[in-house]
Amino acid sequence: MTTLLITGGAGFIGSNLVGMLAAAGQHRLVILDALTYAGNLQNLAGLIDSEHVVFVHGSITDADLLGKVFAEHSIDAVLHLAAESHVDRSIASAAPFVETNVTGTLRLLEAARAASVRRFVHVSTDEVYGTLGPDDAPFTEQTPLQPNSPYSASKAASDLLVRAFVHTYGMDCVTTRCSNNYGPYQFPEKLIPLMTLNALEGKSLPVYGDGRQVRDWLHVEDHCRGIMLALEHGRSGEVYNFGGYGERFNIDIVQRIIELTGADASLITHVTDRPGHDRRYAIDPRKASTELGWQPVHSVEQGLAETIAWYRSNATWCENVRSGAYLDYYAKHYGTSL
Ligand code: NAD
Ligand code: DAU
């Protein structure tokens, strides 16, 4: 049985990935997470006490801790998801994004290299490619990097560090770039969970600008299957794009959420646009399909309906996140505070 280090495993995508890997039962899992506001141990309830899942609280910027984690747990491969992930927060304050996404990724690469891990999978984003016009072809792996926000610039920098470690040191690394994810456990600062919870609570739905920006929605389980395939079958030094053939205008997503929640359409409020707002993202995932055998299986229509049903039926999770009570879960679980 091999041991995987999963950084950011208490976040949205990381916790879905841990759940899928634990269910598959083929690996021992070591989760390293700093438990920032975006990390929620409740996402891992029932998993972190199992025999094959270990949780380590700490930051990827902590070189000493990383050295210990790699040595003590005999890590075979790394799935690197830890990041500051929210564009609006990066506009308000860019420094934490450089610290975690750039410096943290560098520290992790150094530690993984020192430990001679078999493979390092770097989970990145389509935002590194910049923005598309309405008639442009979707992003391929050859599209030049033209990041527009501090978040996407920090992710692009981390992608280039990964590339450099492959070329300079011969490290075995694969990079994945994915479009917008949605699904269970997503923190309600992102469009779909924010609009869903606000709609269910009768609060206003803040649509940036005209709402005619386009995102290419992919269900988180499809993304996680792609990461697992990249781990097993990706070629070192290569990049794989994942997208859901799911381009939608933001306003159409919000209107569908209104229909599915039974909320009043008058809750929609057009607010000041995000500075530097990328107009359109779209992914061409044919390389992942050809080389990894990957295909998205969730349609946006079905996946959105299931996701809204998940938020409806997980009221305690939602209340704990909305109130901030989720931040106390570590102390309750481990008997010591963070
Ligand atoms: P998230 O914000 O929900 O979770 C991030 C996790 O990383 C949290 O658990 C947080 O506590 C942890 N973390 C933050 N800083 C850390 C540090 N210094 N050390 C250790 N842990 C730290 O993010 P997400 O949406 O799950 O995204 C996961 C990854 O996937 C990110 O790298 C992101 O760039 C990428 N990605 C996200 C999407 C998306 O739509 N959400 C799409 C493509 C790529
Ligand atoms: O494309 C992949 C990226 O998708 C990931 O790399 C990021 O980590 C992830 O946060 C996401 O970035 P976006 O900026 O596209 O996601 P967000 O949910 O913040 O916004 C989606 C769209 O909805 C975007 O056009 C902005 C708009 N929006 C968002 C919020 C939070 C609104 O109109 N109103 C809102 O309140």
Short mmCIF file of C-alpha atoms and ligand atoms in Angstrom, two decimals:
data_model
loop_
_atom_site.label_atom_id
_atom_site.label_comp_id
_atom_site.label_asym_id
_atom_site.label_seq_id
_atom_site.Cartn_x
_atom_site.Cartn_y
_atom_site.Cartn_z
CA MET A 1 0.00 0.00 0.00
CA THR A 2 1.49 3.38 -0.99
CA THR A 3 1.22 6.54 1.11
CA LEU A 4 -0.08 9.78 -0.37
CA LEU A 5 0.42 13.23 1.14
CA ILE A 6 -2.63 15.37 0.37
CA THR A 7 -2.13 19.07 1.09
CA GLY A 8 -5.26 21.15 1.58
CA GLY A 9 -7.24 18.01 2.34
CA ALA A 10 -9.66 19.82 4.67
CA GLY A 11 -10.77 22.21 1.93
CA PHE A 12 -13.50 21.80 -0.65
CA ILE A 13 -11.78 19.76 -3.38
CA GLY A 14 -9.26 18.16 -1.01
CA SER A 15 -11.93 16.73 1.28
CA ASN A 16 -13.91 15.34 -1.67
CA LEU A 17 -10.67 13.78 -2.93
CA VAL A 18 -9.87 12.27 0.48
CA GLY A 19 -13.38 10.80 0.61
CA MET A 20 -13.01 9.18 -2.81
CA LEU A 21 -9.49 7.87 -2.13
CA ALA A 22 -10.50 6.50 1.28
CA ALA A 23 -13.45 4.72 -0.32
CA ALA A 24 -11.15 3.21 -2.97
CA GLY A 25 -8.94 1.90 -0.13
CA GLN A 26 -5.76 1.57 -2.18
CA HIS A 27 -3.59 4.13 -0.35
CA ARG A 28 -2.67 5.32 3.10
CA LEU A 29 -3.54 9.03 3.27
CA VAL A 30 -1.69 11.74 5.17
CA ILE A 31 -3.54 15.06 5.10
CA LEU A 32 -1.57 18.26 5.75
CA ASP A 33 -3.72 21.33 6.22
CA ALA A 34 -3.19 24.68 7.96
CA LEU A 35 -6.93 24.95 8.70
CA THR A 36 -7.27 28.51 7.46
CA TYR A 37 -10.81 29.89 7.29
CA ALA A 38 -11.25 27.61 4.21
CA GLY A 39 -10.21 24.43 6.00
CA ASN A 40 -13.03 22.62 7.76
CA LEU A 41 -12.33 19.43 9.70
CA GLN A 42 -16.05 18.61 9.58
CA ASN A 43 -15.50 17.92 5.86
CA LEU A 44 -13.43 14.92 6.98
CA ALA A 45 -15.76 13.68 9.72
CA GLY A 46 -15.65 9.90 9.87
CA LEU A 47 -12.50 9.76 7.74
CA ILE A 48 -9.66 11.10 9.88
CA ASP A 49 -10.17 8.48 12.57
CA SER A 50 -9.94 5.58 10.19
CA GLU A 51 -6.86 3.36 10.17
CA HIS A 52 -5.51 4.59 6.86
CA VAL A 53 -6.14 8.36 7.16
CA VAL A 54 -3.86 10.60 9.27
CA PHE A 55 -4.41 14.33 9.78
CA VAL A 56 -1.47 16.71 10.37
CA HIS A 57 -2.20 20.31 11.25
CA GLY A 58 0.36 22.69 9.74
CA SER A 59 1.44 24.88 6.88
CA ILE A 60 3.17 24.00 3.64
CA THR A 61 5.39 27.03 4.30
CA ASP A 62 6.92 25.28 7.36
CA ALA A 63 10.04 23.55 6.01
CA ASP A 64 10.87 21.82 9.33
CA LEU A 65 7.38 20.35 9.61
CA LEU A 66 7.48 19.19 5.98
CA GLY A 67 10.78 17.41 6.58
CA LYS A 68 9.25 15.56 9.54
CA VAL A 69 6.06 14.65 7.69
CA PHE A 70 7.94 13.17 4.72
CA ALA A 71 10.32 11.23 7.00
CA GLU A 72 7.80 9.96 9.56
CA HIS A 73 5.14 8.88 7.10
CA SER A 74 7.34 7.56 4.25
CA ILE A 75 5.42 9.53 1.65
CA ASP A 76 5.41 7.94 -1.83
CA ALA A 77 3.56 10.67 -3.74
CA VAL A 78 2.10 14.13 -3.20
CA LEU A 79 -1.27 15.52 -4.27
CA HIS A 80 -0.81 19.27 -3.76
CA LEU A 81 -4.08 21.17 -3.35
CA ALA A 82 -3.32 23.56 -0.47
CA ALA A 83 -3.77 27.14 -1.61
CA GLU A 84 -5.39 30.44 -0.97
CA SER A 85 -8.13 29.98 -3.56
CA HIS A 86 -10.54 32.93 -3.62
CA VAL A 87 -10.02 35.66 -6.23
CA ASP A 88 -11.85 38.40 -4.28
CA ARG A 89 -9.63 37.83 -1.24
CA SER A 90 -6.53 38.08 -3.45
CA ILE A 91 -7.73 41.46 -4.71
CA ALA A 92 -8.19 42.66 -1.12
CA SER A 93 -4.78 41.32 -0.01
CA ALA A 94 -2.30 39.57 -2.32
CA ALA A 95 0.49 38.74 0.15
CA PRO A 96 -1.06 35.57 1.70
CA PHE A 97 -1.48 34.23 -1.85
CA VAL A 98 2.21 34.66 -2.61
CA GLU A 99 3.14 33.17 0.77
CA THR A 100 1.09 29.99 0.45
CA ASN A 101 0.74 29.48 -3.29
CA VAL A 102 4.30 30.44 -4.28
CA THR A 103 6.55 30.08 -1.22
CA GLY A 104 4.49 27.16 0.12
CA THR A 105 4.67 25.30 -3.19
CA LEU A 106 8.44 25.91 -3.34
CA ARG A 107 8.93 24.53 0.20
CA LEU A 108 6.80 21.50 -0.64
CA LEU A 109 8.72 20.82 -3.85
CA GLU A 110 12.00 21.05 -1.95
CA ALA A 111 10.80 18.67 0.76
CA ALA A 112 9.35 16.23 -1.77
CA ARG A 113 12.57 16.27 -3.76
CA ALA A 114 14.68 15.69 -0.64
CA ALA A 115 12.47 12.71 0.19
CA SER A 116 12.72 11.34 -3.39
CA VAL A 117 8.96 10.97 -3.76
CA ARG A 118 7.78 8.95 -6.74
CA ARG A 119 5.40 11.62 -8.08
CA PHE A 120 4.19 15.15 -7.30
CA VAL A 121 0.77 16.13 -8.67
CA HIS A 122 0.28 19.90 -8.66
CA VAL A 123 -3.37 20.96 -8.76
CA SER A 124 -3.66 24.25 -10.62
CA THR A 125 -6.35 26.24 -12.36
CA ASP A 126 -7.54 27.40 -15.78
CA GLU A 127 -7.29 30.98 -14.46
CA VAL A 128 -3.55 30.97 -15.25
CA TYR A 129 -4.51 31.25 -18.94
CA GLY A 130 -6.27 34.60 -18.42
CA THR A 131 -9.53 35.45 -20.11
CA LEU A 132 -11.29 34.52 -23.38
CA GLY A 133 -13.43 36.54 -25.79
CA PRO A 134 -16.87 35.20 -26.70
CA ASP A 135 -15.68 33.55 -29.92
CA ASP A 136 -12.22 32.37 -28.80
CA ALA A 137 -11.40 28.66 -28.79
CA PRO A 138 -11.23 27.10 -25.30
CA PHE A 139 -7.92 26.97 -23.41
CA THR A 140 -5.56 24.16 -24.37
CA GLU A 141 -2.37 23.19 -22.54
CA GLN A 142 -0.50 25.30 -25.14
CA THR A 143 -2.39 28.51 -24.35
CA PRO A 144 0.11 31.11 -23.03
CA LEU A 145 -0.04 31.92 -19.32
CA GLN A 146 -1.63 35.37 -18.90
CA PRO A 147 -2.93 35.52 -15.32
CA ASN A 148 -4.96 38.62 -14.43
CA SER A 149 -5.59 38.46 -10.67
CA PRO A 150 -3.14 38.15 -7.77
CA TYR A 151 -4.64 34.68 -7.18
CA SER A 152 -4.07 33.47 -10.73
CA ALA A 153 -0.62 35.12 -10.87
CA SER A 154 0.38 33.23 -7.72
CA LYS A 155 -0.93 29.95 -9.18
CA ALA A 156 0.93 30.60 -12.46
CA ALA A 157 4.13 31.22 -10.46
CA SER A 158 3.64 27.90 -8.68
CA ASP A 159 3.08 26.14 -12.02
CA LEU A 160 6.38 27.55 -13.28
CA LEU A 161 8.22 26.38 -10.17
CA VAL A 162 6.87 22.87 -10.76
CA ARG A 163 8.01 23.05 -14.37
CA ALA A 164 11.48 24.20 -13.24
CA PHE A 165 11.81 21.31 -10.76
CA VAL A 166 11.09 18.84 -13.57
CA HIS A 167 13.60 20.41 -15.94
CA THR A 168 16.34 21.28 -13.45
CA TYR A 169 16.23 18.37 -11.02
CA GLY A 170 14.45 15.69 -13.03
CA MET A 171 11.64 15.54 -10.47
CA ASP A 172 8.55 13.60 -11.51
CA CYS A 173 5.71 16.15 -11.50
CA VAL A 174 2.35 16.42 -13.27
CA THR A 175 0.29 19.62 -13.31
CA THR A 176 -3.50 19.70 -13.66
CA ARG A 177 -5.48 22.81 -14.61
CA CYS A 178 -9.18 22.71 -13.94
CA SER A 179 -12.16 24.95 -14.56
CA ASN A 180 -14.67 26.08 -11.90
CA ASN A 181 -15.69 23.28 -9.53
CA TYR A 182 -18.97 22.91 -7.68
CA GLY A 183 -20.39 20.26 -5.36
CA PRO A 184 -20.64 19.32 -1.66
CA TYR A 185 -18.49 21.04 1.00
CA GLN A 186 -17.69 24.16 -1.05
CA PHE A 187 -17.17 27.19 1.18
CA PRO A 188 -19.98 29.73 0.71
CA GLU A 189 -17.78 32.54 -0.56
CA LYS A 190 -17.81 30.96 -4.05
CA LEU A 191 -20.66 31.67 -6.47
CA ILE A 192 -22.80 28.51 -6.27
CA PRO A 193 -22.81 27.87 -2.50
CA LEU A 194 -23.05 31.59 -1.71
CA MET A 195 -26.07 32.05 -3.97
CA THR A 196 -27.64 28.79 -2.74
CA LEU A 197 -27.41 29.63 0.95
CA ASN A 198 -28.47 33.25 0.38
CA ALA A 199 -31.46 32.08 -1.69
CA LEU A 200 -32.47 29.56 0.99
CA GLU A 201 -32.17 32.29 3.65
CA GLY A 202 -34.02 34.93 1.58
CA LYS A 203 -30.92 37.13 1.39
CA SER A 204 -29.87 39.22 -1.62
CA LEU A 205 -27.95 37.55 -4.46
CA PRO A 206 -25.01 39.82 -5.40
CA VAL A 207 -24.34 39.42 -9.13
CA TYR A 208 -21.13 41.17 -10.22
CA GLY A 209 -21.67 43.63 -13.09
CA ASP A 210 -24.02 42.42 -15.83
CA GLY A 211 -23.68 38.75 -14.82
CA ARG A 212 -22.78 37.83 -18.43
CA GLN A 213 -19.37 36.42 -17.44
CA VAL A 214 -18.91 32.78 -18.44
CA ARG A 215 -17.51 29.96 -16.32
CA ASP A 216 -17.05 26.31 -17.40
CA TRP A 217 -18.56 24.31 -14.52
CA LEU A 218 -17.21 20.90 -13.50
CA HIS A 219 -18.52 18.70 -10.71
CA VAL A 220 -15.87 18.20 -8.01
CA GLU A 221 -16.06 14.39 -8.30
CA ASP A 222 -15.10 14.63 -11.98
CA HIS A 223 -12.14 16.83 -11.04
CA CYS A 224 -11.03 14.41 -8.32
CA ARG A 225 -11.19 11.45 -10.72
CA GLY A 226 -8.96 13.47 -13.04
CA ILE A 227 -6.42 14.09 -10.27
CA MET A 228 -6.36 10.36 -9.47
CA LEU A 229 -5.84 9.50 -13.14
CA ALA A 230 -3.05 12.11 -13.41
CA LEU A 231 -1.37 10.45 -10.42
CA GLU A 232 -1.50 7.00 -12.02
CA HIS A 233 -1.18 7.69 -15.74
CA GLY A 234 0.04 11.29 -16.28
CA ARG A 235 3.38 11.82 -17.94
CA SER A 236 5.99 13.72 -15.94
CA GLY A 237 6.41 17.35 -17.00
CA GLU A 238 3.01 17.40 -18.68
CA VAL A 239 -0.03 19.58 -18.00
CA TYR A 240 -3.60 18.22 -18.20
CA ASN A 241 -6.67 20.46 -18.51
CA PHE A 242 -9.96 19.35 -16.95
CA GLY A 243 -13.26 21.02 -17.86
CA GLY A 244 -16.89 20.02 -17.92
CA TYR A 245 -18.11 21.23 -21.33
CA GLY A 246 -20.24 23.27 -18.93
CA GLU A 247 -20.03 26.91 -20.06
CA ARG A 248 -22.78 29.01 -18.49
CA PHE A 249 -23.40 32.73 -17.92
CA ASN A 250 -23.26 33.54 -14.20
CA ILE A 251 -26.72 35.06 -14.35
CA ASP A 252 -28.12 31.81 -15.79
CA ILE A 253 -26.59 29.82 -12.92
CA VAL A 254 -28.12 32.26 -10.42
CA GLN A 255 -31.52 32.06 -12.11
CA ARG A 256 -31.40 28.25 -12.03
CA ILE A 257 -30.53 28.37 -8.30
CA ILE A 258 -33.59 30.59 -7.77
CA GLU A 259 -35.78 28.01 -9.55
CA LEU A 260 -34.30 25.09 -7.62
CA THR A 261 -34.59 26.77 -4.21
CA GLY A 262 -37.98 28.39 -4.88
CA ALA A 263 -36.52 31.81 -3.97
CA ASP A 264 -37.85 35.12 -5.23
CA ALA A 265 -36.13 36.50 -8.35
CA SER A 266 -36.24 39.98 -6.82
CA LEU A 267 -33.36 38.85 -4.55
CA ILE A 268 -30.97 39.34 -7.51
CA THR A 269 -28.93 42.49 -6.95
CA HIS A 270 -26.44 43.68 -9.56
CA VAL A 271 -23.43 44.99 -7.63
CA THR A 272 -20.14 46.67 -8.61
CA ASP A 273 -18.06 44.38 -10.79
CA ARG A 274 -14.92 42.59 -9.55
CA PRO A 275 -11.81 44.64 -10.56
CA GLY A 276 -10.04 43.03 -13.53
CA HIS A 277 -12.84 40.47 -13.78
CA ASP A 278 -12.05 37.73 -16.34
CA ARG A 279 -14.94 37.59 -18.78
CA ARG A 280 -14.87 33.98 -19.91
CA TYR A 281 -13.15 30.69 -19.10
CA ALA A 282 -13.54 27.52 -21.17
CA ILE A 283 -11.43 24.37 -21.21
CA ASP A 284 -10.50 22.02 -24.01
CA PRO A 285 -10.00 18.74 -22.08
CA ARG A 286 -9.19 16.51 -25.05
CA LYS A 287 -5.62 15.77 -23.93
CA ALA A 288 -6.87 14.41 -20.60
CA SER A 289 -9.44 12.39 -22.48
CA THR A 290 -6.92 10.90 -24.93
CA GLU A 291 -4.00 10.32 -22.56
CA LEU A 292 -5.73 9.63 -19.25
CA GLY A 293 -9.05 8.22 -20.44
CA TRP A 294 -10.82 10.97 -18.45
CA GLN A 295 -14.35 12.17 -19.19
CA PRO A 296 -16.71 14.26 -17.05
CA VAL A 297 -19.78 12.22 -16.12
CA HIS A 298 -21.91 14.84 -14.29
CA SER A 299 -24.06 17.24 -16.34
CA VAL A 300 -24.32 20.79 -14.97
CA GLU A 301 -28.13 20.49 -14.76
CA GLN A 302 -28.13 17.28 -12.72
CA GLY A 303 -25.03 18.21 -10.71
CA LEU A 304 -26.40 21.62 -9.74
CA ALA A 305 -29.71 20.12 -8.61
CA GLU A 306 -27.87 17.49 -6.53
CA THR A 307 -25.57 20.12 -5.04
CA ILE A 308 -28.46 22.31 -3.95
CA ALA A 309 -30.14 19.24 -2.47
CA TRP A 310 -26.89 18.55 -0.57
CA TYR A 311 -26.83 22.06 0.95
CA ARG A 312 -30.53 21.73 1.86
CA SER A 313 -30.02 18.41 3.63
CA ASN A 314 -26.79 19.37 5.42
CA ALA A 315 -28.20 22.22 7.47
CA THR A 316 -25.83 21.65 10.41
CA TRP A 317 -22.76 21.91 8.18
CA CYS A 318 -24.18 25.12 6.68
CA GLU A 319 -25.06 26.62 10.08
CA ASN A 320 -21.61 25.82 11.49
CA VAL A 321 -19.92 27.46 8.51
CA ARG A 322 -22.20 30.50 8.53
CA SER A 323 -21.76 31.02 12.31
CA GLY A 324 -18.03 30.24 12.40
CA ALA A 325 -18.60 27.32 14.80
CA TYR A 326 -16.71 25.03 12.40
CA LEU A 327 -13.50 26.75 13.52
CA ASP A 328 -13.87 25.13 16.97
CA TYR A 329 -14.12 21.61 15.57
CA TYR A 330 -10.36 20.96 15.91
CA ALA A 331 -10.38 21.72 19.65
CA LYS A 332 -13.47 19.59 20.19
CA HIS A 333 -11.97 16.71 18.25
CA TYR A 334 -8.38 16.78 19.53
CA GLY A 335 -8.87 18.39 22.94
CA THR A 336 -6.36 21.17 22.20
CA SER A 337 -6.98 24.44 20.45
CA LEU A 338 -5.29 25.44 17.20
P1 NAD B 1 -10.24 25.74 -0.61
O1 NAD B 1 -9.97 27.19 -0.37
O2 NAD B 1 -11.61 25.21 -0.38
O3 NAD B 1 -9.26 24.86 0.30
C1 NAD B 1 -7.90 25.17 0.45
C2 NAD B 1 -7.36 24.33 1.60
O4 NAD B 1 -5.95 24.62 1.72
C3 NAD B 1 -7.99 24.65 2.95
O5 NAD B 1 -8.28 23.46 3.65
C4 NAD B 1 -6.92 25.45 3.67
O6 NAD B 1 -6.98 25.33 5.09
C5 NAD B 1 -5.65 24.85 3.10
N1 NAD B 1 -4.50 25.76 3.17
C6 NAD B 1 -4.46 27.07 2.85
N2 NAD B 1 -3.24 27.55 3.08
C7 NAD B 1 -2.48 26.52 3.54
C8 NAD B 1 -1.12 26.38 3.93
N3 NAD B 1 -0.27 27.42 3.93
N4 NAD B 1 -0.69 25.17 4.32
C9 NAD B 1 -1.53 24.10 4.35
N5 NAD B 1 -2.83 24.18 4.01
C10 NAD B 1 -3.29 25.37 3.60
O7 NAD B 1 -9.74 25.46 -2.08
P2 NAD B 1 -10.34 24.45 -3.18
O8 NAD B 1 -11.40 25.14 -3.91
O9 NAD B 1 -10.58 23.15 -2.55
O10 NAD B 1 -9.07 24.36 -4.16
C11 NAD B 1 -8.07 23.37 -3.97
C12 NAD B 1 -7.02 23.55 -5.04
O11 NAD B 1 -7.61 23.41 -6.34
C13 NAD B 1 -6.34 24.92 -5.02
O12 NAD B 1 -4.98 24.73 -5.31
C14 NAD B 1 -7.02 25.69 -6.15
O13 NAD B 1 -6.15 26.64 -6.71
C15 NAD B 1 -7.32 24.56 -7.13
N6 NAD B 1 -8.50 24.77 -8.00
C16 NAD B 1 -9.72 25.10 -7.45
C17 NAD B 1 -10.81 25.22 -8.31
C18 NAD B 1 -12.18 25.58 -7.78
O14 NAD B 1 -13.10 25.82 -8.57
N7 NAD B 1 -12.41 25.58 -6.47
C19 NAD B 1 -10.67 25.03 -9.68
C20 NAD B 1 -9.40 24.71 -10.19
C21 NAD B 1 -8.33 24.57 -9.33
O1 DAU B 2 -11.63 28.68 -12.81
C1 DAU B 2 -11.15 28.02 -11.67
C2 DAU B 2 -11.26 28.95 -10.48
O2 DAU B 2 -12.63 29.06 -10.15
C3 DAU B 2 -10.46 28.46 -9.27
O3 DAU B 2 -9.10 28.46 -9.59
C4 DAU B 2 -10.71 29.37 -8.05
O4 DAU B 2 -10.05 28.84 -6.92
C5 DAU B 2 -12.19 29.43 -7.80
O5 DAU B 2 -12.43 30.34 -6.74
C6 DAU B 2 -12.95 29.87 -9.05
O6 DAU B 2 -12.68 31.26 -9.36
P1 DAU B 2 -13.85 32.26 -9.81
O7 DAU B 2 -13.42 33.63 -9.49
O8 DAU B 2 -14.32 31.97 -11.19
O9 DAU B 2 -15.01 31.74 -8.80
P2 DAU B 2 -16.10 32.53 -7.92
O10 DAU B 2 -17.02 31.49 -7.37
O11 DAU B 2 -15.48 33.49 -6.98
O12 DAU B 2 -16.89 33.36 -9.03
C7 DAU B 2 -17.51 32.73 -10.12
C8 DAU B 2 -18.10 33.81 -10.98
O13 DAU B 2 -19.21 34.42 -10.28
C9 DAU B 2 -17.16 34.95 -11.30
O14 DAU B 2 -17.41 35.42 -12.62
C10 DAU B 2 -17.51 36.03 -10.27
C11 DAU B 2 -18.99 35.81 -10.07
N1 DAU B 2 -19.52 36.15 -8.74
C12 DAU B 2 -18.91 35.57 -7.66
C13 DAU B 2 -19.36 35.85 -6.38
C14 DAU B 2 -18.68 35.25 -5.18
C15 DAU B 2 -20.61 36.98 -8.60
O15 DAU B 2 -21.20 37.47 -9.59
N2 DAU B 2 -21.07 37.25 -7.33
C16 DAU B 2 -20.47 36.73 -6.22
O16 DAU B 2 -20.91 37.04 -5.08
#
